[in-house]
């Protein structure tokens, strides 16, 4: 069944693989993504990091090409190839001039369908990823988020690091890699999305040629809904000049009907330089250089988190100031002009973010993963416009409760204490 929305067309192959395209005739590029609808949250804790490891390994050579040949062939068509692993998906993507689309798809399919997993490459790649883990642990901004997430979704794979840990990565051998690969890479678990100057029917033909020999199989992965633990975590790291702070509360899953109000609440709280956190805590009080809030929604849970870096002397004051912004959003209606600004900021960044073929390609896949239909830009904008001051006040009262605020502090914390009473909002 092919459903038309704008220039978006969707087709499911007999083996269960989903193909979605969006035709953009006014540009000369095309972006293709092969998406797996499972990520690090679907891992067994003993093999934490295996999804990311496999993503790396697929670039190390196939039955038909060495790693160098892959790189050379992509460069020879002026292409840009990349991949990433997230908590709920893995994506392999390439962006090329429209005329090179068949070659690009052939290389990308070869990568995903015919990896060799050479034992020597596996040994080397373990070393590479152990270095990547060390590099991230040396980055305090990353580390405080990681500690926060591990405590927020405690003992659930969603709270575990995407890269894995030194202990788990050291154990990766070819048998484990092959076993995980063969379970994950099933057609019912794959979306091939493409956007740009392309023809849907021709693209479906090309994808079918590469993927129709895959046997139908569902992946059956879906980890249980995580329990949220709102605790206060203080981690001493004397070498750090700044205290890194993360304060977060539970928020809605990605497809929740109140999600548009959530986007606006996040935008006016800490999304950009005109946000309340930036204006009050950086500009008026001068307590921080960096402060922002982030919305992290997943298929069955979510988190709204505030990040700040400050001095040890100012840490308690920053916590107090953030919590008082939470309280203010609950107690006082958002002024009409501020709501207008936040809506316009959100609409502007949405429109700008969808101008490239690669962004459209990602958007197609994400909508397929999380929603049962496609929302075009006009519909999204109408939903954002429909959010009222009352919606924001009621959402703030739902999110910001003293008992549900989780805090992580990282740095030279000598003598620093944070109690639940300091989080009263």
mmCIF file of C-alpha atoms in Angstrom:
data_model
loop_
_atom_site.group_PDB
_atom_site.id
_atom_site.type_symbol
_atom_site.label_atom_id
_atom_site.label_comp_id
_atom_site.label_asym_id
_atom_site.label_seq_id
_atom_site.Cartn_x
_atom_site.Cartn_y
_atom_site.Cartn_z
ATOM 1 C CA UNK A 1 0.000 0.000 0.000
ATOM 2 C CA UNK A 2 1.475 3.367 -1.022
ATOM 3 C CA UNK A 3 0.163 6.395 0.824
ATOM 4 C CA UNK A 4 0.697 9.857 -0.686
ATOM 5 C CA UNK A 5 1.380 12.887 1.517
ATOM 6 C CA UNK A 6 2.922 15.781 -0.387
ATOM 7 C CA UNK A 7 5.673 14.009 -2.324
ATOM 8 C CA UNK A 8 6.063 11.323 0.318
ATOM 9 C CA UNK A 9 5.485 7.730 -0.705
ATOM 10 C CA UNK A 10 5.769 4.570 1.352
ATOM 11 C CA UNK A 11 5.954 0.933 0.403
ATOM 12 C CA UNK A 12 6.504 -2.283 2.349
ATOM 13 C CA UNK A 13 8.277 -5.173 0.624
ATOM 14 C CA UNK A 14 6.856 -8.708 1.024
ATOM 15 C CA UNK A 15 9.630 -9.525 3.529
ATOM 16 C CA UNK A 16 8.567 -6.640 5.802
ATOM 17 C CA UNK A 17 11.193 -4.017 4.906
ATOM 18 C CA UNK A 18 9.745 -0.493 4.727
ATOM 19 C CA UNK A 19 10.755 2.001 2.008
ATOM 20 C CA UNK A 20 9.854 5.704 2.253
ATOM 21 C CA UNK A 21 10.843 8.459 -0.148
ATOM 22 C CA UNK A 22 10.278 12.169 -0.479
ATOM 23 C CA UNK A 23 10.829 13.757 -3.852
ATOM 24 C CA UNK A 24 12.502 17.209 -3.762
ATOM 25 C CA UNK A 25 12.778 18.245 -7.395
ATOM 26 C CA UNK A 26 14.336 21.647 -6.732
ATOM 27 C CA UNK A 27 17.673 20.249 -5.474
ATOM 28 C CA UNK A 28 20.493 18.199 -6.994
ATOM 29 C CA UNK A 29 21.295 15.982 -4.010
ATOM 30 C CA UNK A 30 19.814 12.777 -2.665
ATOM 31 C CA UNK A 31 20.208 11.306 0.818
ATOM 32 C CA UNK A 32 19.652 7.665 1.671
ATOM 33 C CA UNK A 33 19.414 6.162 5.147
ATOM 34 C CA UNK A 34 19.219 2.531 6.206
ATOM 35 C CA UNK A 35 17.658 2.574 9.670
ATOM 36 C CA UNK A 36 17.421 -0.184 12.239
ATOM 37 C CA UNK A 37 14.557 0.240 14.677
ATOM 38 C CA UNK A 38 16.617 -0.968 17.624
ATOM 39 C CA UNK A 39 19.441 0.693 19.504
ATOM 40 C CA UNK A 40 21.415 0.446 22.704
ATOM 41 C CA UNK A 41 18.297 0.198 24.905
ATOM 42 C CA UNK A 42 17.569 -3.231 23.415
ATOM 43 C CA UNK A 43 20.891 -4.705 24.525
ATOM 44 C CA UNK A 44 21.517 -7.307 27.170
ATOM 45 C CA UNK A 45 23.405 -5.465 29.988
ATOM 46 C CA UNK A 46 26.309 -7.937 29.659
ATOM 47 C CA UNK A 47 26.784 -6.790 26.030
ATOM 48 C CA UNK A 48 26.234 -3.068 26.574
ATOM 49 C CA UNK A 49 27.741 -1.186 23.628
ATOM 50 C CA UNK A 50 27.422 -3.993 21.066
ATOM 51 C CA UNK A 51 25.089 -1.987 18.744
ATOM 52 C CA UNK A 52 27.617 0.831 18.483
ATOM 53 C CA UNK A 53 30.410 -1.714 18.008
ATOM 54 C CA UNK A 54 28.579 -3.343 15.074
ATOM 55 C CA UNK A 55 27.945 0.074 13.533
ATOM 56 C CA UNK A 56 31.735 0.625 13.532
ATOM 57 C CA UNK A 57 32.468 -2.875 12.246
ATOM 58 C CA UNK A 58 30.266 -2.531 9.153
ATOM 59 C CA UNK A 59 32.733 0.042 7.783
ATOM 60 C CA UNK A 60 35.638 -2.372 8.129
ATOM 61 C CA UNK A 61 34.972 -4.276 4.929
ATOM 62 C CA UNK A 62 32.420 -6.479 3.184
ATOM 63 C CA UNK A 63 32.570 -9.648 1.100
ATOM 64 C CA UNK A 64 33.090 -7.401 -1.952
ATOM 65 C CA UNK A 65 35.079 -4.380 -0.684
ATOM 66 C CA UNK A 66 37.849 -3.580 1.756
ATOM 67 C CA UNK A 67 37.444 -0.643 4.142
ATOM 68 C CA UNK A 68 39.733 1.406 1.911
ATOM 69 C CA UNK A 69 37.704 0.603 -1.214
ATOM 70 C CA UNK A 70 34.503 1.701 0.548
ATOM 71 C CA UNK A 71 36.088 5.041 1.445
ATOM 72 C CA UNK A 72 37.615 5.500 -2.004
ATOM 73 C CA UNK A 73 34.410 4.725 -3.895
ATOM 74 C CA UNK A 74 32.335 7.101 -1.780
ATOM 75 C CA UNK A 75 34.939 9.847 -2.246
ATOM 76 C CA UNK A 76 35.084 9.229 -6.001
ATOM 77 C CA UNK A 77 31.408 10.206 -6.340
ATOM 78 C CA UNK A 78 31.825 13.179 -3.993
ATOM 79 C CA UNK A 79 29.615 11.480 -1.436
ATOM 80 C CA UNK A 80 29.354 11.896 2.281
ATOM 81 C CA UNK A 81 28.848 8.658 4.225
ATOM 82 C CA UNK A 82 28.191 8.421 7.935
ATOM 83 C CA UNK A 83 26.536 6.344 10.639
ATOM 84 C CA UNK A 84 25.403 6.708 14.226
ATOM 85 C CA UNK A 85 23.973 4.621 17.032
ATOM 86 C CA UNK A 86 21.307 6.030 19.335
ATOM 87 C CA UNK A 87 19.302 4.567 22.214
ATOM 88 C CA UNK A 88 16.452 3.445 19.937
ATOM 89 C CA UNK A 89 17.933 3.199 16.442
ATOM 90 C CA UNK A 90 21.056 2.734 14.306
ATOM 91 C CA UNK A 91 21.432 4.606 11.028
ATOM 92 C CA UNK A 92 23.782 4.236 8.044
ATOM 93 C CA UNK A 93 23.467 7.110 5.617
ATOM 94 C CA UNK A 94 24.968 8.652 2.520
ATOM 95 C CA UNK A 95 24.402 11.930 0.677
ATOM 96 C CA UNK A 96 25.355 12.237 -3.006
ATOM 97 C CA UNK A 97 24.514 14.070 -6.218
ATOM 98 C CA UNK A 98 21.258 12.659 -7.597
ATOM 99 C CA UNK A 99 23.004 11.006 -10.568
ATOM 100 C CA UNK A 100 25.086 8.822 -8.201
ATOM 101 C CA UNK A 101 22.126 7.477 -6.226
ATOM 102 C CA UNK A 102 22.282 3.874 -7.604
ATOM 103 C CA UNK A 103 26.007 3.536 -6.818
ATOM 104 C CA UNK A 104 25.556 5.063 -3.360
ATOM 105 C CA UNK A 105 22.716 2.686 -2.516
ATOM 106 C CA UNK A 106 24.757 -0.267 -3.766
ATOM 107 C CA UNK A 107 27.711 0.628 -1.500
ATOM 108 C CA UNK A 108 25.480 1.306 1.525
ATOM 109 C CA UNK A 109 23.547 -1.959 1.022
ATOM 110 C CA UNK A 110 26.785 -3.910 0.682
ATOM 111 C CA UNK A 111 27.956 -2.460 3.993
ATOM 112 C CA UNK A 112 24.782 -3.450 5.818
ATOM 113 C CA UNK A 113 24.147 -6.815 4.161
ATOM 114 C CA UNK A 114 27.603 -8.367 3.620
ATOM 115 C CA UNK A 115 29.999 -7.465 6.457
ATOM 116 C CA UNK A 116 32.879 -9.883 7.064
ATOM 117 C CA UNK A 117 33.602 -9.174 10.760
ATOM 118 C CA UNK A 118 37.271 -10.101 10.464
ATOM 119 C CA UNK A 119 38.604 -11.162 13.922
ATOM 120 C CA UNK A 120 41.686 -8.932 13.524
ATOM 121 C CA UNK A 121 39.461 -5.939 12.767
ATOM 122 C CA UNK A 122 37.363 -6.762 15.825
ATOM 123 C CA UNK A 123 40.463 -6.749 18.040
ATOM 124 C CA UNK A 124 41.627 -3.415 16.589
ATOM 125 C CA UNK A 125 38.186 -1.821 16.825
ATOM 126 C CA UNK A 126 37.885 -2.778 20.497
ATOM 127 C CA UNK A 127 41.001 -0.650 21.056
ATOM 128 C CA UNK A 128 39.525 2.253 19.056
ATOM 129 C CA UNK A 129 36.283 2.236 21.064
ATOM 130 C CA UNK A 130 38.116 1.960 24.397
ATOM 131 C CA UNK A 131 39.937 5.167 23.387
ATOM 132 C CA UNK A 132 36.606 6.753 22.439
ATOM 133 C CA UNK A 133 35.243 5.882 25.905
ATOM 134 C CA UNK A 134 38.318 7.450 27.569
ATOM 135 C CA UNK A 135 37.950 10.581 25.442
ATOM 136 C CA UNK A 136 34.312 10.956 26.497
ATOM 137 C CA UNK A 137 35.159 10.385 30.150
ATOM 138 C CA UNK A 138 37.643 13.259 29.888
ATOM 139 C CA UNK A 139 34.798 15.525 28.734
ATOM 140 C CA UNK A 140 32.993 16.760 31.874
ATOM 141 C CA UNK A 141 29.888 17.972 30.011
ATOM 142 C CA UNK A 142 29.434 14.488 28.510
ATOM 143 C CA UNK A 143 30.268 12.742 31.784
ATOM 144 C CA UNK A 144 27.733 14.586 33.916
ATOM 145 C CA UNK A 145 24.978 13.746 31.396
ATOM 146 C CA UNK A 146 26.056 10.108 31.369
ATOM 147 C CA UNK A 147 26.049 9.817 35.195
ATOM 148 C CA UNK A 148 22.695 11.610 35.311
ATOM 149 C CA UNK A 149 21.143 9.259 32.726
ATOM 150 C CA UNK A 150 22.477 6.129 34.456
ATOM 151 C CA UNK A 151 20.860 7.197 37.717
ATOM 152 C CA UNK A 152 17.625 8.516 36.175
ATOM 153 C CA UNK A 153 16.861 5.215 34.406
ATOM 154 C CA UNK A 154 18.705 3.115 36.937
ATOM 155 C CA UNK A 155 19.269 -0.571 36.116
ATOM 156 C CA UNK A 156 17.565 -0.219 32.730
ATOM 157 C CA UNK A 157 19.365 -0.465 29.361
ATOM 158 C CA UNK A 158 18.094 3.042 28.494
ATOM 159 C CA UNK A 159 20.319 4.394 31.258
ATOM 160 C CA UNK A 160 23.419 2.603 30.005
ATOM 161 C CA UNK A 161 26.003 4.357 27.796
ATOM 162 C CA UNK A 162 25.636 3.867 24.019
ATOM 163 C CA UNK A 163 29.381 3.174 23.732
ATOM 164 C CA UNK A 164 29.282 0.516 26.448
ATOM 165 C CA UNK A 165 31.841 0.338 29.237
ATOM 166 C CA UNK A 166 35.480 -0.715 29.315
ATOM 167 C CA UNK A 167 34.396 -4.019 30.893
ATOM 168 C CA UNK A 168 31.746 -4.886 28.294
ATOM 169 C CA UNK A 169 33.701 -3.752 25.202
ATOM 170 C CA UNK A 170 36.732 -5.849 26.168
ATOM 171 C CA UNK A 171 34.536 -8.975 25.928
ATOM 172 C CA UNK A 172 33.305 -8.457 22.349
ATOM 173 C CA UNK A 173 34.314 -11.419 20.162
ATOM 174 C CA UNK A 174 33.259 -12.436 16.665
ATOM 175 C CA UNK A 175 30.581 -14.922 17.846
ATOM 176 C CA UNK A 176 28.764 -12.278 19.919
ATOM 177 C CA UNK A 177 29.024 -9.709 17.149
ATOM 178 C CA UNK A 178 27.653 -12.141 14.528
ATOM 179 C CA UNK A 179 24.861 -13.322 16.796
ATOM 180 C CA UNK A 180 23.699 -9.777 17.608
ATOM 181 C CA UNK A 181 24.016 -8.720 13.973
ATOM 182 C CA UNK A 182 21.910 -11.624 12.685
ATOM 183 C CA UNK A 183 19.163 -10.910 15.237
ATOM 184 C CA UNK A 184 19.033 -7.154 14.691
ATOM 185 C CA UNK A 185 19.384 -6.927 10.926
ATOM 186 C CA UNK A 186 15.994 -8.392 10.033
ATOM 187 C CA UNK A 187 13.828 -6.825 7.295
ATOM 188 C CA UNK A 188 10.885 -6.211 9.638
ATOM 189 C CA UNK A 189 13.283 -4.074 11.656
ATOM 190 C CA UNK A 190 14.651 -2.011 8.745
ATOM 191 C CA UNK A 191 13.486 1.253 7.178
ATOM 192 C CA UNK A 192 15.170 2.514 4.030
ATOM 193 C CA UNK A 193 14.376 6.203 3.658
ATOM 194 C CA UNK A 194 15.484 8.601 0.928
ATOM 195 C CA UNK A 195 14.873 12.245 0.110
ATOM 196 C CA UNK A 196 16.016 14.442 -2.753
ATOM 197 C CA UNK A 197 15.849 14.489 -6.513
ATOM 198 C CA UNK A 198 14.721 10.899 -7.027
ATOM 199 C CA UNK A 199 11.898 8.815 -8.434
ATOM 200 C CA UNK A 200 10.017 6.625 -5.933
ATOM 201 C CA UNK A 201 9.312 3.675 -8.222
ATOM 202 C CA UNK A 202 12.873 3.544 -9.498
ATOM 203 C CA UNK A 203 14.204 3.747 -5.936
ATOM 204 C CA UNK A 204 11.911 0.914 -4.792
ATOM 205 C CA UNK A 205 13.268 -1.203 -7.675
ATOM 206 C CA UNK A 206 16.854 -0.544 -6.566
ATOM 207 C CA UNK A 207 16.158 -1.314 -2.902
ATOM 208 C CA UNK A 208 14.240 -4.475 -3.849
ATOM 209 C CA UNK A 209 17.190 -5.668 -5.941
ATOM 210 C CA UNK A 210 19.507 -5.460 -2.899
ATOM 211 C CA UNK A 211 17.178 -6.459 -0.058
ATOM 212 C CA UNK A 212 14.549 -8.878 -1.349
ATOM 213 C CA UNK A 213 16.719 -11.935 -0.612
ATOM 214 C CA UNK A 214 16.433 -11.179 3.139
ATOM 215 C CA UNK A 215 14.132 -13.681 4.833
ATOM 216 C CA UNK A 216 11.112 -12.208 6.640
ATOM 217 C CA UNK A 217 11.713 -12.022 10.396
ATOM 218 C CA UNK A 218 10.515 -9.723 13.121
ATOM 219 C CA UNK A 219 13.092 -8.639 15.654
ATOM 220 C CA UNK A 220 10.822 -8.792 18.694
ATOM 221 C CA UNK A 221 13.093 -6.412 20.636
ATOM 222 C CA UNK A 222 11.426 -3.981 22.921
ATOM 223 C CA UNK A 223 12.795 -3.519 26.386
ATOM 224 C CA UNK A 224 10.248 -2.919 29.174
ATOM 225 C CA UNK A 225 9.220 0.590 30.214
ATOM 226 C CA UNK A 226 11.971 1.991 32.448
ATOM 227 C CA UNK A 227 11.251 3.090 36.007
ATOM 228 C CA UNK A 228 12.445 6.598 36.772
ATOM 229 C CA UNK A 229 14.541 7.202 39.877
ATOM 230 C CA UNK A 230 14.772 10.832 40.984
ATOM 231 C CA UNK A 231 17.820 10.893 43.207
ATOM 232 C CA UNK A 232 20.537 13.365 44.147
ATOM 233 C CA UNK A 233 23.976 12.183 43.011
ATOM 234 C CA UNK A 234 27.213 13.917 43.950
ATOM 235 C CA UNK A 235 30.347 12.670 42.162
ATOM 236 C CA UNK A 236 33.679 14.059 43.308
ATOM 237 C CA UNK A 237 36.281 14.734 40.615
ATOM 238 C CA UNK A 238 38.891 17.021 42.101
ATOM 239 C CA UNK A 239 40.704 17.732 38.836
ATOM 240 C CA UNK A 240 37.770 19.708 37.425
ATOM 241 C CA UNK A 241 37.813 23.500 37.592
ATOM 242 C CA UNK A 242 34.015 23.771 37.307
ATOM 243 C CA UNK A 243 31.119 22.008 38.954
ATOM 244 C CA UNK A 244 28.964 20.379 36.261
ATOM 245 C CA UNK A 245 25.263 20.268 37.032
ATOM 246 C CA UNK A 246 22.367 18.304 35.574
ATOM 247 C CA UNK A 247 18.825 18.762 36.918
ATOM 248 C CA UNK A 248 16.032 16.785 35.300
ATOM 249 C CA UNK A 249 12.398 15.770 35.621
ATOM 250 C CA UNK A 250 10.357 13.040 33.922
ATOM 251 C CA UNK A 251 8.624 14.212 30.736
ATOM 252 C CA UNK A 252 6.405 12.658 28.068
ATOM 253 C CA UNK A 253 7.227 9.962 25.496
ATOM 254 C CA UNK A 254 7.966 11.047 21.923
ATOM 255 C CA UNK A 255 4.466 10.567 20.471
ATOM 256 C CA UNK A 256 2.490 12.030 23.399
ATOM 257 C CA UNK A 257 -0.410 14.307 22.444
ATOM 258 C CA UNK A 258 0.963 17.137 24.609
ATOM 259 C CA UNK A 259 4.389 17.002 22.951
ATOM 260 C CA UNK A 260 4.017 20.385 21.220
ATOM 261 C CA UNK A 261 3.445 22.124 24.565
ATOM 262 C CA UNK A 262 6.548 20.285 25.813
ATOM 263 C CA UNK A 263 8.653 21.701 22.953
ATOM 264 C CA UNK A 264 7.515 25.236 23.777
ATOM 265 C CA UNK A 265 8.026 24.820 27.522
ATOM 266 C CA UNK A 266 11.574 23.619 26.864
ATOM 267 C CA UNK A 267 12.243 26.475 24.402
ATOM 268 C CA UNK A 268 11.234 29.220 26.809
ATOM 269 C CA UNK A 269 12.922 27.563 29.794
ATOM 270 C CA UNK A 270 16.351 26.921 28.272
ATOM 271 C CA UNK A 271 16.323 26.767 24.475
ATOM 272 C CA UNK A 272 18.573 29.550 23.268
ATOM 273 C CA UNK A 273 19.863 32.953 24.287
ATOM 274 C CA UNK A 274 16.501 34.569 24.987
ATOM 275 C CA UNK A 275 15.429 31.721 27.291
ATOM 276 C CA UNK A 276 14.722 32.320 30.974
ATOM 277 C CA UNK A 277 17.662 30.259 32.241
ATOM 278 C CA UNK A 278 20.164 32.032 29.960
ATOM 279 C CA UNK A 279 18.824 35.526 30.636
ATOM 280 C CA UNK A 280 18.484 35.128 34.392
ATOM 281 C CA UNK A 281 21.394 32.886 35.395
ATOM 282 C CA UNK A 282 24.009 33.927 32.840
ATOM 283 C CA UNK A 283 23.113 37.475 31.816
ATOM 284 C CA UNK A 284 21.607 38.929 35.029
ATOM 285 C CA UNK A 285 23.509 36.979 37.677
ATOM 286 C CA UNK A 286 26.690 36.089 35.756
ATOM 287 C CA UNK A 287 26.920 32.682 37.448
ATOM 288 C CA UNK A 288 27.555 30.482 34.394
ATOM 289 C CA UNK A 289 29.035 30.525 30.915
ATOM 290 C CA UNK A 290 26.924 27.659 29.573
ATOM 291 C CA UNK A 291 23.338 26.800 30.565
ATOM 292 C CA UNK A 292 20.542 25.199 28.573
ATOM 293 C CA UNK A 293 17.640 22.759 28.807
ATOM 294 C CA UNK A 294 17.025 19.713 26.661
ATOM 295 C CA UNK A 295 14.027 17.513 25.960
ATOM 296 C CA UNK A 296 14.931 13.822 25.541
ATOM 297 C CA UNK A 297 11.820 11.844 24.602
ATOM 298 C CA UNK A 298 11.821 8.091 23.874
ATOM 299 C CA UNK A 299 9.102 5.681 22.827
ATOM 300 C CA UNK A 300 7.801 5.094 26.357
ATOM 301 C CA UNK A 301 9.415 7.701 28.616
ATOM 302 C CA UNK A 302 11.188 11.047 28.533
ATOM 303 C CA UNK A 303 13.288 13.541 30.439
ATOM 304 C CA UNK A 304 13.501 17.330 30.516
ATOM 305 C CA UNK A 305 16.985 18.196 31.765
ATOM 306 C CA UNK A 306 18.853 21.413 32.536
ATOM 307 C CA UNK A 307 22.641 21.539 32.201
ATOM 308 C CA UNK A 308 24.955 24.189 33.692
ATOM 309 C CA UNK A 309 28.650 24.575 34.470
ATOM 310 C CA UNK A 310 29.607 26.870 37.342
ATOM 311 C CA UNK A 311 32.068 27.417 40.205
ATOM 312 C CA UNK A 312 31.852 25.434 43.430
ATOM 313 C CA UNK A 313 30.942 28.634 45.302
ATOM 314 C CA UNK A 314 27.995 29.332 42.997
ATOM 315 C CA UNK A 315 26.687 25.773 42.587
ATOM 316 C CA UNK A 316 23.984 25.973 45.283
ATOM 317 C CA UNK A 317 22.866 29.348 43.984
ATOM 318 C CA UNK A 318 22.549 27.992 40.439
ATOM 319 C CA UNK A 319 20.467 25.040 41.681
ATOM 320 C CA UNK A 320 18.250 27.465 43.588
ATOM 321 C CA UNK A 321 17.858 29.716 40.532
ATOM 322 C CA UNK A 322 16.943 26.803 38.224
ATOM 323 C CA UNK A 323 14.394 25.463 40.700
ATOM 324 C CA UNK A 324 12.854 28.925 41.106
ATOM 325 C CA UNK A 325 12.404 29.079 37.301
ATOM 326 C CA UNK A 326 10.530 25.766 37.575
ATOM 327 C CA UNK A 327 8.340 27.279 40.286
ATOM 328 C CA UNK A 328 7.686 30.438 38.291
ATOM 329 C CA UNK A 329 6.472 28.428 35.286
ATOM 330 C CA UNK A 330 3.990 26.659 37.591
ATOM 331 C CA UNK A 331 2.791 29.715 39.471
ATOM 332 C CA UNK A 332 2.665 32.507 36.870
ATOM 333 C CA UNK A 333 1.074 32.431 33.416
ATOM 334 C CA UNK A 334 3.608 32.893 30.586
ATOM 335 C CA UNK A 335 3.235 36.425 29.148
ATOM 336 C CA UNK A 336 1.663 36.505 25.661
ATOM 337 C CA UNK A 337 4.706 38.142 24.025
ATOM 338 C CA UNK A 338 7.063 35.500 25.435
ATOM 339 C CA UNK A 339 4.797 32.702 24.210
ATOM 340 C CA UNK A 340 4.736 34.329 20.757
ATOM 341 C CA UNK A 341 8.557 34.531 20.704
ATOM 342 C CA UNK A 342 8.964 30.903 21.724
ATOM 343 C CA UNK A 343 6.518 29.726 19.070
ATOM 344 C CA UNK A 344 8.288 31.727 16.371
ATOM 345 C CA UNK A 345 11.701 30.488 17.514
ATOM 346 C CA UNK A 346 10.502 26.885 17.432
ATOM 347 C CA UNK A 347 8.824 27.261 14.041
ATOM 348 C CA UNK A 348 11.909 28.943 12.585
ATOM 349 C CA UNK A 349 14.310 26.261 13.795
ATOM 350 C CA UNK A 350 11.938 23.524 12.592
ATOM 351 C CA UNK A 351 11.689 24.980 9.100
ATOM 352 C CA UNK A 352 15.415 25.638 8.843
ATOM 353 C CA UNK A 353 16.199 22.132 10.084
ATOM 354 C CA UNK A 354 14.160 20.582 7.255
ATOM 355 C CA UNK A 355 15.814 22.376 4.360
ATOM 356 C CA UNK A 356 18.377 19.704 3.439
ATOM 357 C CA UNK A 357 17.753 16.315 1.853
ATOM 358 C CA UNK A 358 19.536 14.564 4.748
ATOM 359 C CA UNK A 359 17.266 16.207 7.339
ATOM 360 C CA UNK A 360 14.171 15.233 5.345
ATOM 361 C CA UNK A 361 15.448 11.680 5.021
ATOM 362 C CA UNK A 362 15.905 11.461 8.817
ATOM 363 C CA UNK A 363 12.513 13.017 9.441
ATOM 364 C CA UNK A 364 10.819 10.389 7.232
ATOM 365 C CA UNK A 365 12.420 7.524 9.146
ATOM 366 C CA UNK A 366 11.691 8.988 12.582
ATOM 367 C CA UNK A 367 8.038 9.610 11.755
ATOM 368 C CA UNK A 368 7.749 6.023 10.509
ATOM 369 C CA UNK A 369 9.309 4.727 13.738
ATOM 370 C CA UNK A 370 7.242 6.692 16.220
ATOM 371 C CA UNK A 371 3.978 7.735 14.571
ATOM 372 C CA UNK A 372 1.379 5.842 12.597
ATOM 373 C CA UNK A 373 1.247 8.569 9.951
ATOM 374 C CA UNK A 374 3.192 11.510 8.481
ATOM 375 C CA UNK A 375 2.877 15.021 9.831
ATOM 376 C CA UNK A 376 3.852 17.655 7.330
ATOM 377 C CA UNK A 377 5.305 21.027 8.277
ATOM 378 C CA UNK A 378 1.993 22.926 8.014
ATOM 379 C CA UNK A 379 0.355 20.507 10.408
ATOM 380 C CA UNK A 380 3.256 20.742 12.868
ATOM 381 C CA UNK A 381 3.094 24.528 12.775
ATOM 382 C CA UNK A 382 -0.675 24.461 13.373
ATOM 383 C CA UNK A 383 -0.115 22.222 16.424
ATOM 384 C CA UNK A 384 2.537 24.608 17.791
ATOM 385 C CA UNK A 385 0.253 27.603 17.192
ATOM 386 C CA UNK A 386 -2.572 25.859 19.060
ATOM 387 C CA UNK A 387 -0.626 25.676 22.353
ATOM 388 C CA UNK A 388 -2.079 28.077 24.950
ATOM 389 C CA UNK A 389 -0.762 29.757 28.107
ATOM 390 C CA UNK A 390 -3.006 27.406 30.126
ATOM 391 C CA UNK A 391 -1.458 24.359 28.426
ATOM 392 C CA UNK A 392 2.005 25.493 29.539
ATOM 393 C CA UNK A 393 0.960 26.173 33.139
ATOM 394 C CA UNK A 394 -0.699 22.768 33.435
ATOM 395 C CA UNK A 395 2.325 21.025 31.880
ATOM 396 C CA UNK A 396 4.724 22.848 34.231
ATOM 397 C CA UNK A 397 2.595 21.675 37.165
ATOM 398 C CA UNK A 398 2.739 18.125 35.833
ATOM 399 C CA UNK A 399 6.533 18.117 35.290
ATOM 400 C CA UNK A 400 8.029 20.226 38.064
ATOM 401 C CA UNK A 401 7.465 18.537 41.403
ATOM 402 C CA UNK A 402 9.935 18.660 44.269
ATOM 403 C CA UNK A 403 9.955 14.857 44.631
ATOM 404 C CA UNK A 404 10.607 14.189 40.932
ATOM 405 C CA UNK A 405 13.613 16.496 40.415
ATOM 406 C CA UNK A 406 16.787 14.443 39.890
ATOM 407 C CA UNK A 407 20.192 16.128 40.297
ATOM 408 C CA UNK A 408 23.717 15.109 39.381
ATOM 409 C CA UNK A 409 26.730 17.213 40.354
ATOM 410 C CA UNK A 410 30.242 16.465 39.171
ATOM 411 C CA UNK A 411 33.424 18.284 40.155
ATOM 412 C CA UNK A 412 35.498 19.281 43.150
ATOM 413 C CA UNK A 413 32.582 19.098 45.584
ATOM 414 C CA UNK A 414 34.455 19.391 48.906
ATOM 415 C CA UNK A 415 31.961 20.644 51.471
ATOM 416 C CA UNK A 416 29.082 20.866 48.983
ATOM 417 C CA UNK A 417 25.746 19.317 49.932
ATOM 418 C CA UNK A 418 22.373 19.298 48.169
ATOM 419 C CA UNK A 419 19.235 18.276 50.025
ATOM 420 C CA UNK A 420 15.714 17.566 48.717
ATOM 421 C CA UNK A 421 14.453 20.731 50.476
ATOM 422 C CA UNK A 422 16.686 22.830 48.176
ATOM 423 C CA UNK A 423 14.760 21.424 45.212
ATOM 424 C CA UNK A 424 11.367 22.614 46.445
ATOM 425 C CA UNK A 425 9.471 23.986 43.469
#
